[in-house]
Tab-separated table of C-alpha atoms and ligand atoms in Angstrom:
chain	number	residue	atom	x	y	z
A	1365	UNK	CA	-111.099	-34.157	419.121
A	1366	UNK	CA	-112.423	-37.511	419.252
A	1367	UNK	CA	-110.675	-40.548	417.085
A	1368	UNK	CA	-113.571	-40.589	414.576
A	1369	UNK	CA	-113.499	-36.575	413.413
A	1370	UNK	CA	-109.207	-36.758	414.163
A	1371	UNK	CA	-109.217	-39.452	411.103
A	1372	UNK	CA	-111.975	-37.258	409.251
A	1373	UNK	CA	-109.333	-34.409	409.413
A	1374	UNK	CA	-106.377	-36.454	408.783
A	1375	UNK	CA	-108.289	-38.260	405.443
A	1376	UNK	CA	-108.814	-34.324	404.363
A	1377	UNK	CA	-105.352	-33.322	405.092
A	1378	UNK	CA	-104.359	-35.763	402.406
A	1379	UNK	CA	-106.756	-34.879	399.818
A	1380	UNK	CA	-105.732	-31.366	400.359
A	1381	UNK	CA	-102.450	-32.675	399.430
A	1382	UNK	CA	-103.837	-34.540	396.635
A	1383	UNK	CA	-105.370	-31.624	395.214
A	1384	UNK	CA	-103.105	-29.862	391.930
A	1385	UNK	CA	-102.182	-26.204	392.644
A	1386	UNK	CA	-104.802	-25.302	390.527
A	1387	UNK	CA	-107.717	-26.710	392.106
A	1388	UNK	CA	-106.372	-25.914	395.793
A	1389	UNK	CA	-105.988	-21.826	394.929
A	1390	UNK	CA	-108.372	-21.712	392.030
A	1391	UNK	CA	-107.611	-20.493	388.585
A	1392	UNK	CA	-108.588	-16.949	387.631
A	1393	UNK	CA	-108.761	-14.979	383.747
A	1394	UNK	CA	-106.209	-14.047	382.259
A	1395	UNK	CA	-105.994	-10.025	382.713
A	1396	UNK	CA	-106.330	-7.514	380.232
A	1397	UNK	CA	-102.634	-6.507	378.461
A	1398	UNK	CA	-103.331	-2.693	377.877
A	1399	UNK	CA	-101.198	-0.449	378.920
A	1400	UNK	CA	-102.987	1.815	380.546
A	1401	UNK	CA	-102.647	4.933	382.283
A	1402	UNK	CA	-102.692	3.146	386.119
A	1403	UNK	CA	-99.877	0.645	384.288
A	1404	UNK	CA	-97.964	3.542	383.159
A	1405	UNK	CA	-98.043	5.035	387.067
A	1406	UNK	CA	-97.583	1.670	388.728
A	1407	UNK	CA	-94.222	0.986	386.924
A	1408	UNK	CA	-92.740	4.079	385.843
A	1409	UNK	CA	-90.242	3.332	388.881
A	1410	UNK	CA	-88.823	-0.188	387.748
A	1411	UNK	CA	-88.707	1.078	383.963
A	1412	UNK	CA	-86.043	3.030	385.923
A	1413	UNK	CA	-83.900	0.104	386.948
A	1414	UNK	CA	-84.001	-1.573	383.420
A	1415	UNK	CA	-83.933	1.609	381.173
A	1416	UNK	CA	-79.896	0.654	380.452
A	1417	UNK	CA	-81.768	-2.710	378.453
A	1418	UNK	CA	-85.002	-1.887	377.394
A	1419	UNK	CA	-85.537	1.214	374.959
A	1420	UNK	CA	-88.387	3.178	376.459
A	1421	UNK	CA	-90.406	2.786	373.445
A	1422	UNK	CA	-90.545	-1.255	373.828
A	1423	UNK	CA	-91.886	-0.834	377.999
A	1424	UNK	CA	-95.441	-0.788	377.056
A	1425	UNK	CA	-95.061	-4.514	375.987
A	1426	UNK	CA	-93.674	-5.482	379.532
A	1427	UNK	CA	-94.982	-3.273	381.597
A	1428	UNK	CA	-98.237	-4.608	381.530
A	1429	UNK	CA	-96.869	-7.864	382.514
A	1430	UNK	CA	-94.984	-6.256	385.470
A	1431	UNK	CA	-97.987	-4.622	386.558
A	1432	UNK	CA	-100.121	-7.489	387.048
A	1433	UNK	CA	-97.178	-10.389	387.999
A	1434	UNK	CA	-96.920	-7.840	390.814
A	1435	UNK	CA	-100.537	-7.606	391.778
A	1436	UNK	CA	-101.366	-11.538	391.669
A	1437	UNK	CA	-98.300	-12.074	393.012
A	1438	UNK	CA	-99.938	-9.884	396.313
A	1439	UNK	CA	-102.867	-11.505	396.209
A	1440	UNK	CA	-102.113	-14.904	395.795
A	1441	UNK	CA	-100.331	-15.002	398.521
A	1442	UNK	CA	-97.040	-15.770	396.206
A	1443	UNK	CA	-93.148	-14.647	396.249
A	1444	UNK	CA	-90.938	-14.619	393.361
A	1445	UNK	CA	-87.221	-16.094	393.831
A	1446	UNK	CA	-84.929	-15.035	390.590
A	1447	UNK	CA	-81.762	-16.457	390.102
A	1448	UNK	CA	-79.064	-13.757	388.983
A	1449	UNK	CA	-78.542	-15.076	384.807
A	1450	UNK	CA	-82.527	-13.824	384.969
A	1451	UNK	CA	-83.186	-10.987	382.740
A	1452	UNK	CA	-83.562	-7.483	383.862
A	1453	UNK	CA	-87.205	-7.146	383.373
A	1454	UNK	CA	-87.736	-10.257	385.796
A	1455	UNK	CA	-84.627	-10.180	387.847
A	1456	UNK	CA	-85.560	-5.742	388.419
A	1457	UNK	CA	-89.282	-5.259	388.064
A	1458	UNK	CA	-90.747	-8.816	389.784
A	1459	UNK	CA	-88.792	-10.784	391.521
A	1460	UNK	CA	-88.719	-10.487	395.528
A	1461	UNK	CA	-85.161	-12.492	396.157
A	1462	UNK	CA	-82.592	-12.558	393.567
A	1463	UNK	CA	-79.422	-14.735	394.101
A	1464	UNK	CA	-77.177	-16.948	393.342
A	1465	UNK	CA	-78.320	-20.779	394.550
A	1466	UNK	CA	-77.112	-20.773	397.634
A	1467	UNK	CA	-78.545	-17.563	398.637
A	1468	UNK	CA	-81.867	-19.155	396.530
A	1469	UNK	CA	-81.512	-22.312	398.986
A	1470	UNK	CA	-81.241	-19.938	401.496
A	1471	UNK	CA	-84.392	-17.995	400.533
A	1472	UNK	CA	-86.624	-21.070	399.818
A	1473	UNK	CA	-86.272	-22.490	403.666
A	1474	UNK	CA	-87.457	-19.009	405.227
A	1475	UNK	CA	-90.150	-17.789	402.949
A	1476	UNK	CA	-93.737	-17.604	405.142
A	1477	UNK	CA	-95.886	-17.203	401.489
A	1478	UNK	CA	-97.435	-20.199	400.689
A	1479	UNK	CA	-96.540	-19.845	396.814
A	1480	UNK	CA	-93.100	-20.069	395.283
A	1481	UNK	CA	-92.532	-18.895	392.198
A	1482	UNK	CA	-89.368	-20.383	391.164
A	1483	UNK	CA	-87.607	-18.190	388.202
A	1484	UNK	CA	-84.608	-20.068	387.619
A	1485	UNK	CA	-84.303	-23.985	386.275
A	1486	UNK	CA	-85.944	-26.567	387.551
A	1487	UNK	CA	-83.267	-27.880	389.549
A	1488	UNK	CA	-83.922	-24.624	391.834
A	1489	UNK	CA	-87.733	-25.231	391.582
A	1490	UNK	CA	-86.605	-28.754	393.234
A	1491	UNK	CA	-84.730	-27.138	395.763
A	1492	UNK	CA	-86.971	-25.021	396.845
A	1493	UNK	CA	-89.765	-27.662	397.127
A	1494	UNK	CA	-87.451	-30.006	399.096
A	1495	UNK	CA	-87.055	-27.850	401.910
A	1496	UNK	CA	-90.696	-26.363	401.532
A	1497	UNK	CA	-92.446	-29.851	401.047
A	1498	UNK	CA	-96.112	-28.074	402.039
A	1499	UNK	CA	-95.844	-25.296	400.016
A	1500	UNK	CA	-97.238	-24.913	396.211
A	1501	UNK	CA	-93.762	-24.726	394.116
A	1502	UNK	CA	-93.961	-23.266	390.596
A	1503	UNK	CA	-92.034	-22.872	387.970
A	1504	UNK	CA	-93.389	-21.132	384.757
A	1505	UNK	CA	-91.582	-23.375	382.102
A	1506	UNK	CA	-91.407	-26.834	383.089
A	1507	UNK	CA	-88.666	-27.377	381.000
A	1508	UNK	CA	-86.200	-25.109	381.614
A	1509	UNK	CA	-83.626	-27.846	382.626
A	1510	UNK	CA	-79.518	-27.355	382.823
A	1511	UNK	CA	-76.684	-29.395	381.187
A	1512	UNK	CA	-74.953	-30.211	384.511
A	1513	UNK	CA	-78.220	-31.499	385.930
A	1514	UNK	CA	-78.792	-33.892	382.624
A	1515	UNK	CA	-75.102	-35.328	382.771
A	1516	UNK	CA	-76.229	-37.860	386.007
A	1517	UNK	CA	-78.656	-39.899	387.602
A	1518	UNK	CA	-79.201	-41.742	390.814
A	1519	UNK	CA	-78.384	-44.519	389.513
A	1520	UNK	CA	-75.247	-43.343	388.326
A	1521	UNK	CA	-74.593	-42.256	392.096
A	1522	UNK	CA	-75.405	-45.643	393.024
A	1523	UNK	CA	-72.657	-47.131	391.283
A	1524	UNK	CA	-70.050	-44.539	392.116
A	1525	UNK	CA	-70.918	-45.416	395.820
A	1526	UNK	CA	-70.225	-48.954	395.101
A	1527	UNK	CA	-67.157	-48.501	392.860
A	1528	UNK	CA	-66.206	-45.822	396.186
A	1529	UNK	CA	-67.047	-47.459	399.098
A	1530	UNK	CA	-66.373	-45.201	401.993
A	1531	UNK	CA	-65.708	-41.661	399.850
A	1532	UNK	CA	-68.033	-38.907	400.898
A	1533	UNK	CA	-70.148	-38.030	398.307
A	1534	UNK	CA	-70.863	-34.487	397.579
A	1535	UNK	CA	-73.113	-33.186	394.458
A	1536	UNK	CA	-73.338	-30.025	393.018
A	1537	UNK	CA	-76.865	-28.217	393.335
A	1538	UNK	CA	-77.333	-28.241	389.893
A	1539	UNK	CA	-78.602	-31.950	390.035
A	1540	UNK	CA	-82.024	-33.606	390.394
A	1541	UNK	CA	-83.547	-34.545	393.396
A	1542	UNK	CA	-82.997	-38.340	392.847
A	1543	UNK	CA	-78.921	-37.809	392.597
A	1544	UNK	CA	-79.146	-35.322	395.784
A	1545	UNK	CA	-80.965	-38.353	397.634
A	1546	UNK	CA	-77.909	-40.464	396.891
A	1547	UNK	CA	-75.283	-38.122	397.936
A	1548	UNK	CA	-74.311	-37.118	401.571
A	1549	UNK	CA	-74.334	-33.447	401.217
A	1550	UNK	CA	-74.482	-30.177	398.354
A	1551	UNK	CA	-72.735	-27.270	397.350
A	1552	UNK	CA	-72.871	-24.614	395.662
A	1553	UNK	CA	-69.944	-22.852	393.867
A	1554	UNK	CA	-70.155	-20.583	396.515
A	1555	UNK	CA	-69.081	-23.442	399.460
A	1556	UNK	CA	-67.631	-26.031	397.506
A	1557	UNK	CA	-64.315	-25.959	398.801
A	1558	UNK	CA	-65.343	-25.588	402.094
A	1559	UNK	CA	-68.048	-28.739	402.325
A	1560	UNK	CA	-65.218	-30.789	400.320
A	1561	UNK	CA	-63.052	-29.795	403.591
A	1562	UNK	CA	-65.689	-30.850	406.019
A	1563	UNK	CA	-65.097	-34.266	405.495
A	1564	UNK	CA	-62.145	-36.083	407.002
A	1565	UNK	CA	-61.553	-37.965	404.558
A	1566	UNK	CA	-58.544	-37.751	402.157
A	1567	UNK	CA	-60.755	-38.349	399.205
A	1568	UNK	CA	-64.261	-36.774	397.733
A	1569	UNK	CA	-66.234	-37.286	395.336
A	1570	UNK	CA	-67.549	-34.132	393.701
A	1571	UNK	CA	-70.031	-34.548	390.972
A	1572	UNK	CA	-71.201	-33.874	388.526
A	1573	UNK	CA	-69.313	-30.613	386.907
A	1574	UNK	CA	-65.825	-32.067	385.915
A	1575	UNK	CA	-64.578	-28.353	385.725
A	1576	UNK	CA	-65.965	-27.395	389.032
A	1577	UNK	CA	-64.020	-30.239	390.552
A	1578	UNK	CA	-60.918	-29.518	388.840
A	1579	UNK	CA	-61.380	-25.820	390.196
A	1580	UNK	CA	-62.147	-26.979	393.745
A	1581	UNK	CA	-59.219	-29.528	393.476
A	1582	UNK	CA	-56.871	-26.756	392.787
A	1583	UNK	CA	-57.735	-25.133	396.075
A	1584	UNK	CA	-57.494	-27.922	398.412
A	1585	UNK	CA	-54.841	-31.085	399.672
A	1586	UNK	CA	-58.063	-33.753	399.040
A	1587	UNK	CA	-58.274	-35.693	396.303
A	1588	UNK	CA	-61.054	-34.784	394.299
A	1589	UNK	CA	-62.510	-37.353	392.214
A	1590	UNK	CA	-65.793	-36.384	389.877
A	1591	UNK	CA	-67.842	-36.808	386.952
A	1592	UNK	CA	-67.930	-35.443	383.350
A	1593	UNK	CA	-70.751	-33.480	383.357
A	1594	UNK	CA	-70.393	-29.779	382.059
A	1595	UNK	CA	-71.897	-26.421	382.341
A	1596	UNK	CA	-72.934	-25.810	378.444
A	1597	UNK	CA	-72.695	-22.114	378.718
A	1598	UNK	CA	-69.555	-21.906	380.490
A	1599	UNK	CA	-67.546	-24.862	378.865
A	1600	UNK	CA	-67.118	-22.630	375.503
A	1601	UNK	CA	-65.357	-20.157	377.126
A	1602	UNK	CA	-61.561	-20.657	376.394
A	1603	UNK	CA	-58.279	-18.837	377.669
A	1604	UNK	CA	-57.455	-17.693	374.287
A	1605	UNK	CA	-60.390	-15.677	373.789
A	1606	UNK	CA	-60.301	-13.587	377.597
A	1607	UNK	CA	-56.270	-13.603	376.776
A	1608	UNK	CA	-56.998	-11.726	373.521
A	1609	UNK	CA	-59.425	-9.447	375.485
A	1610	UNK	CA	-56.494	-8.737	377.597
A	1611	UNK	CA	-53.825	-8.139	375.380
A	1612	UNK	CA	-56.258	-5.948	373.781
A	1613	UNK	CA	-56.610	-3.680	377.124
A	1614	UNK	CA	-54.234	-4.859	380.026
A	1615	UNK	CA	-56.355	-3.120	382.365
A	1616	UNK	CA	-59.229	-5.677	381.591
A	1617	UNK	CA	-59.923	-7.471	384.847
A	1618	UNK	CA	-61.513	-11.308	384.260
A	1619	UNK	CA	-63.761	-12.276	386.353
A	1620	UNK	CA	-65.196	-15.993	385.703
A	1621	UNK	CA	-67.538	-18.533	387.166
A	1622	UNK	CA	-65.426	-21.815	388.402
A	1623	UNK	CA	-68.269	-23.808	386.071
A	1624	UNK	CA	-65.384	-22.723	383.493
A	1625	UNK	CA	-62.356	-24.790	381.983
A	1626	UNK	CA	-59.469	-24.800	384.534
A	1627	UNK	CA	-57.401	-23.138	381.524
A	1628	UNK	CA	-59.559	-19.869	382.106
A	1629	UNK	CA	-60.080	-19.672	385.381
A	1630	UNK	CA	-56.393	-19.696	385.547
A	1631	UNK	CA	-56.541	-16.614	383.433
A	1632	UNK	CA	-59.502	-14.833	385.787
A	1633	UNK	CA	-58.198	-12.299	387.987
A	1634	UNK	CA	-61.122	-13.518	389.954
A	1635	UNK	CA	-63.284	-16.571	390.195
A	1636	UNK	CA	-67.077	-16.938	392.267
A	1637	UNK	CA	-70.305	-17.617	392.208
A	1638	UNK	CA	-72.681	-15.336	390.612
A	1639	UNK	CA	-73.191	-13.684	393.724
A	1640	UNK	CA	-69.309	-13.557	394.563
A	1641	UNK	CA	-68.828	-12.107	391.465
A	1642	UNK	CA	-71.501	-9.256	391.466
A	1643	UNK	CA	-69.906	-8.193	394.903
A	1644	UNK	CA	-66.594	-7.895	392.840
A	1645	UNK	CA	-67.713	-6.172	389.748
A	1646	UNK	CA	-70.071	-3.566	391.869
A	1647	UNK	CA	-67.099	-2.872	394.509
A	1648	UNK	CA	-64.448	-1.530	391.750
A	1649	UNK	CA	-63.581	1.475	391.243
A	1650	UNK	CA	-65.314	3.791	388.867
A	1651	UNK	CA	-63.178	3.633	385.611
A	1652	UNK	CA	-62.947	-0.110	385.700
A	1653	UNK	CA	-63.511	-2.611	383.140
A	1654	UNK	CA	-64.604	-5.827	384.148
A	1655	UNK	CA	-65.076	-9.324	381.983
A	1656	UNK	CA	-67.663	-11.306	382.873
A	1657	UNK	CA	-66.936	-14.815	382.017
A	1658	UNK	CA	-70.714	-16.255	382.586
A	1659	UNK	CA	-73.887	-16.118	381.465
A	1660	UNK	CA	-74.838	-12.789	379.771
A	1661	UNK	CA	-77.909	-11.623	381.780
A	1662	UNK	CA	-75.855	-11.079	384.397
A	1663	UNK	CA	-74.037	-8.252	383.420
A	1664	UNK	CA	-77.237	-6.374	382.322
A	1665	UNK	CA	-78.424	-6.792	385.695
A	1666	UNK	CA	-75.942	-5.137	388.023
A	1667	UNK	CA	-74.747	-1.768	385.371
A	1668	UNK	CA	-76.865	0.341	387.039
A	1669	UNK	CA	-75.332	-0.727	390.711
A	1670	UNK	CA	-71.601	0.101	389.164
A	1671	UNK	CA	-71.774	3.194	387.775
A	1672	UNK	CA	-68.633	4.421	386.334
A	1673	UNK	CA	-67.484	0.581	385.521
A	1674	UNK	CA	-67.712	-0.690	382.261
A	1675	UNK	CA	-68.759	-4.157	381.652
A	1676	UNK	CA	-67.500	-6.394	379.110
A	1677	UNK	CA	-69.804	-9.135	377.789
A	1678	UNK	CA	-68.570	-11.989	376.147
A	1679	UNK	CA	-72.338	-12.924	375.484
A	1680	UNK	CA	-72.989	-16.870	376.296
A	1681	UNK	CA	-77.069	-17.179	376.689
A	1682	UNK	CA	-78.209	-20.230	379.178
A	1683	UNK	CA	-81.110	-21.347	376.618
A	1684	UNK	CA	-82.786	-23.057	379.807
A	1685	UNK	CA	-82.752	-19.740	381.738
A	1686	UNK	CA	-84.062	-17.801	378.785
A	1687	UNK	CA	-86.976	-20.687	378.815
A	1688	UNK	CA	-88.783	-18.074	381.703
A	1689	UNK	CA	-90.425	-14.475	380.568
A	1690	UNK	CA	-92.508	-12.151	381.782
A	1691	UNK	CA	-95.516	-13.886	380.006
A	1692	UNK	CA	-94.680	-17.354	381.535
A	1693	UNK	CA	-95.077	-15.627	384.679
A	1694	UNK	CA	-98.134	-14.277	384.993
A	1695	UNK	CA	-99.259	-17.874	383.347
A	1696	UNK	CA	-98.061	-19.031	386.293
A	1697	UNK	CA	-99.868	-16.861	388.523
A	1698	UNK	CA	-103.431	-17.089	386.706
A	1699	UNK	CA	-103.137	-20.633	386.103
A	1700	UNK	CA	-101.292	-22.133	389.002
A	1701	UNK	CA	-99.250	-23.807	387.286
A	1702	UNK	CA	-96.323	-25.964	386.297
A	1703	UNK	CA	-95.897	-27.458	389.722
A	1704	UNK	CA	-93.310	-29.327	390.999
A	1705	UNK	CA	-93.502	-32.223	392.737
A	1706	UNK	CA	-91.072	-34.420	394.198
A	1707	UNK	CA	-91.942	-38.385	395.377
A	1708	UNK	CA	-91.525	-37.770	399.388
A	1709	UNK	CA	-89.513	-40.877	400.125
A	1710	UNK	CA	-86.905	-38.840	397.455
A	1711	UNK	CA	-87.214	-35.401	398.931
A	1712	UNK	CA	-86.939	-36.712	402.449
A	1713	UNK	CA	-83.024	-37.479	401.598
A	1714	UNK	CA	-82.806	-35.499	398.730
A	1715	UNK	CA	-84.012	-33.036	401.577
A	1716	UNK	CA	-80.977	-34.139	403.915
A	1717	UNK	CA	-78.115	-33.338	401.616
A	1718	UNK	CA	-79.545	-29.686	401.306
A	1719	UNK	CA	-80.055	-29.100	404.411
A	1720	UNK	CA	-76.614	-30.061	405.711
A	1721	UNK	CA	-75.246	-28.001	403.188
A	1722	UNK	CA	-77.579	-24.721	403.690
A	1723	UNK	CA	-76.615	-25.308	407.798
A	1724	UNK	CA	-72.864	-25.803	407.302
A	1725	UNK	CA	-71.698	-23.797	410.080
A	1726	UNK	CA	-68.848	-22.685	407.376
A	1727	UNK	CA	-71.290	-21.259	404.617
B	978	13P	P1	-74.423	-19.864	391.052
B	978	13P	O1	-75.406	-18.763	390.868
B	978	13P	O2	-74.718	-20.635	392.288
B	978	13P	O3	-73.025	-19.361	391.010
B	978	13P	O4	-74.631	-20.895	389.855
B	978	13P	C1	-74.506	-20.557	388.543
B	978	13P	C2	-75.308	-21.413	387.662
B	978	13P	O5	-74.909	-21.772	386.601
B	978	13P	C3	-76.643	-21.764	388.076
B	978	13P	O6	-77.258	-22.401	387.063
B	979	SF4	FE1	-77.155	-25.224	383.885
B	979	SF4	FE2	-75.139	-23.809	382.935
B	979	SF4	FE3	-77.617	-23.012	382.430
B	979	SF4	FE4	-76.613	-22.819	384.915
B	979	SF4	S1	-75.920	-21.727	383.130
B	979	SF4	S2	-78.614	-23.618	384.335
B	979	SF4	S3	-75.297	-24.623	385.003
B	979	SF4	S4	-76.673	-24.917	381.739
């Protein structure tokens, strides 16, 4: 290629960048809602996974929405990532990986589509943009934010690192990109005791959940230092309320997330990520009664993989979470939109701190 058309295709290169979602896919009309005979057929198989939640009578509102998420979804090219507190209709009938956000993290840096749809906050959106910088990121409510992510900025990070000098710095993936660029590496409540012990050092600085950090500090020699950012779903859990539970019905078992007080995880007969916890609820014994100590969805999604185990729901509703529906999503898909975008110099370190984490030969 000679020098002349290499620069024609490099200037076109960056107005395909330049270009919105919208106007590089195109926008298309917004389907027809009926619930039709071939909508009845298409889904009468994922009604199935979400009967336990949605009377049958109310599944010709959604299903129409199911039926056509999943056809755009094929032919634009798109994949769905759901984060577990999703509810059943979404987390069951569309969604193509569901997880917790390391397995999310995971997700987002092998997908081939050229679409994500991101149903989860926008932190995750973030992620999943950071490690897929070329592909079209979507999420279908801009402002489905999170508490945790709110409580800190770079900035903030900035001065912690100055007030710190020499103390690793490890944020929570609940953050924006701008405080990930700052930091040396994530976690996820999955890893967080383990990429705390990565470092040498005697001290770390794990931000921003304050109860995440008391949790992780409980588990290891370092000293953990952090921030007082909280987790507005599961700071109102309190011991006295899971004690009561159990004094109720000894045989209760507790499990909690460790975004919860140190007071009730100390109560939890066991404490994980979402996904840690799912593999504990679905792997007891039929007969069982489990307490989940997180956000309610979650529950609702994995009955049907317990049988025989009977779920207790203290119900606390993430209001961000709840921001994304089935409606939202075909939006989404017709419209191409909202998309997230990160300022590259950012993502390019905010990029580095995920990456170490996702690649932690420890995860
Ligand atoms: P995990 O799914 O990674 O455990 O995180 C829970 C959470 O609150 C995400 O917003
Ligand atoms: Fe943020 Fe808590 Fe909602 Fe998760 S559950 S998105 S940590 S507010």
């Amino acid at each position: 290629m000679s020098m002349e058309n290499q620069t024609v295709a490099g200037n076109e290169a960056i107005r395909r960048e330049d270009r919105s979602a919208a106007e590089k896919f195109g926008v298309l009309e917004m389907p027809p809602l009926d619930y039709t005979e071939e909508v009845a057929r298409e889904t009468a198989h994922l009604y199935e996974k979400v009967s336990n939640h949605i009377p049958q009578i109310e599944w010709p509102v959604h299903a129409p929405y199911v039926y056509w998420i999943n056809r755009l979804k094929k032919e634009r090219g798109a994949v769905i990532l759901a984060h577990n507190y999703q509810t059943p209709e979404i987390y069951h009938c569309v969604a193509d990986f569901r997880g917790d956000s390391l397995q999310l993290a995971r997700e987002a840096s092998m997908v081939d589509e050229d679409i994500i749809v991101q149903c989860g906050v926008h932190f995750m959106a973030e992620t999943s943009k950071l490690l897929n910088p070329q592909k079209t990121v979507l999420i279908p409510d801009m402002r489905a934010g999170c508490s945790l992510a709110d409580s800190i900025t770079g900035a903030d990070v900035r001065l912690l690192r100055e007030r710190y000098p020499g103390v690793p710095i490890v944020t929570y993936v609940n953050t924006s990109a701008d405080v990930k660029a700052e930091s040396d590496i994530c976690c996820t409540s999955s890893n967080a005791v383990r990429v705390v012990e990565s470092f040498e050092s005697d001290t770390v600085l794990l931000i921003p959940d304050e109860y995440l950090a008391q949790n992780v500090a409980n588990q290891t020699k370092k000293k953990i230092l952090t921030w007082k950012g909280h987790c507005e779903v599961h700071e109102r859990f309190t011991a006295e309320e899971l004690l009561a539970y159990k004094e109720a019905d000894p045989n209760i078992e507790i499990i909690a997330h460790p975004e919860c007080p140190v007071e009730v995880v100390k109560v939890a007969d066991y404490t994980g990520s979402t996904a840690g916890m799912i593999e504990y609820a679905t792997h007891r014994k039929p007969g069982a009664k489990v307490l989940l100590v997180t956000e309610c969805s979650m529950a609702s999604n994995i009955e049907k993989e317990a049988p025989g185990v009977e779920f207790i729901k203290p119900c606390n509703l993430c209001p961000h979470m709840k921001r994304i529906t089935l409606p939202k999503i075909l939006e989404s898909l017709v419209y191409m939109k909202e998309e997230v975008l990160v300022d590259p110099a950012t993502a390019e370190r905010a990029k580095q701190a995920v990456e170490r984490m996702v690649n932690l030969k420890t995860n």
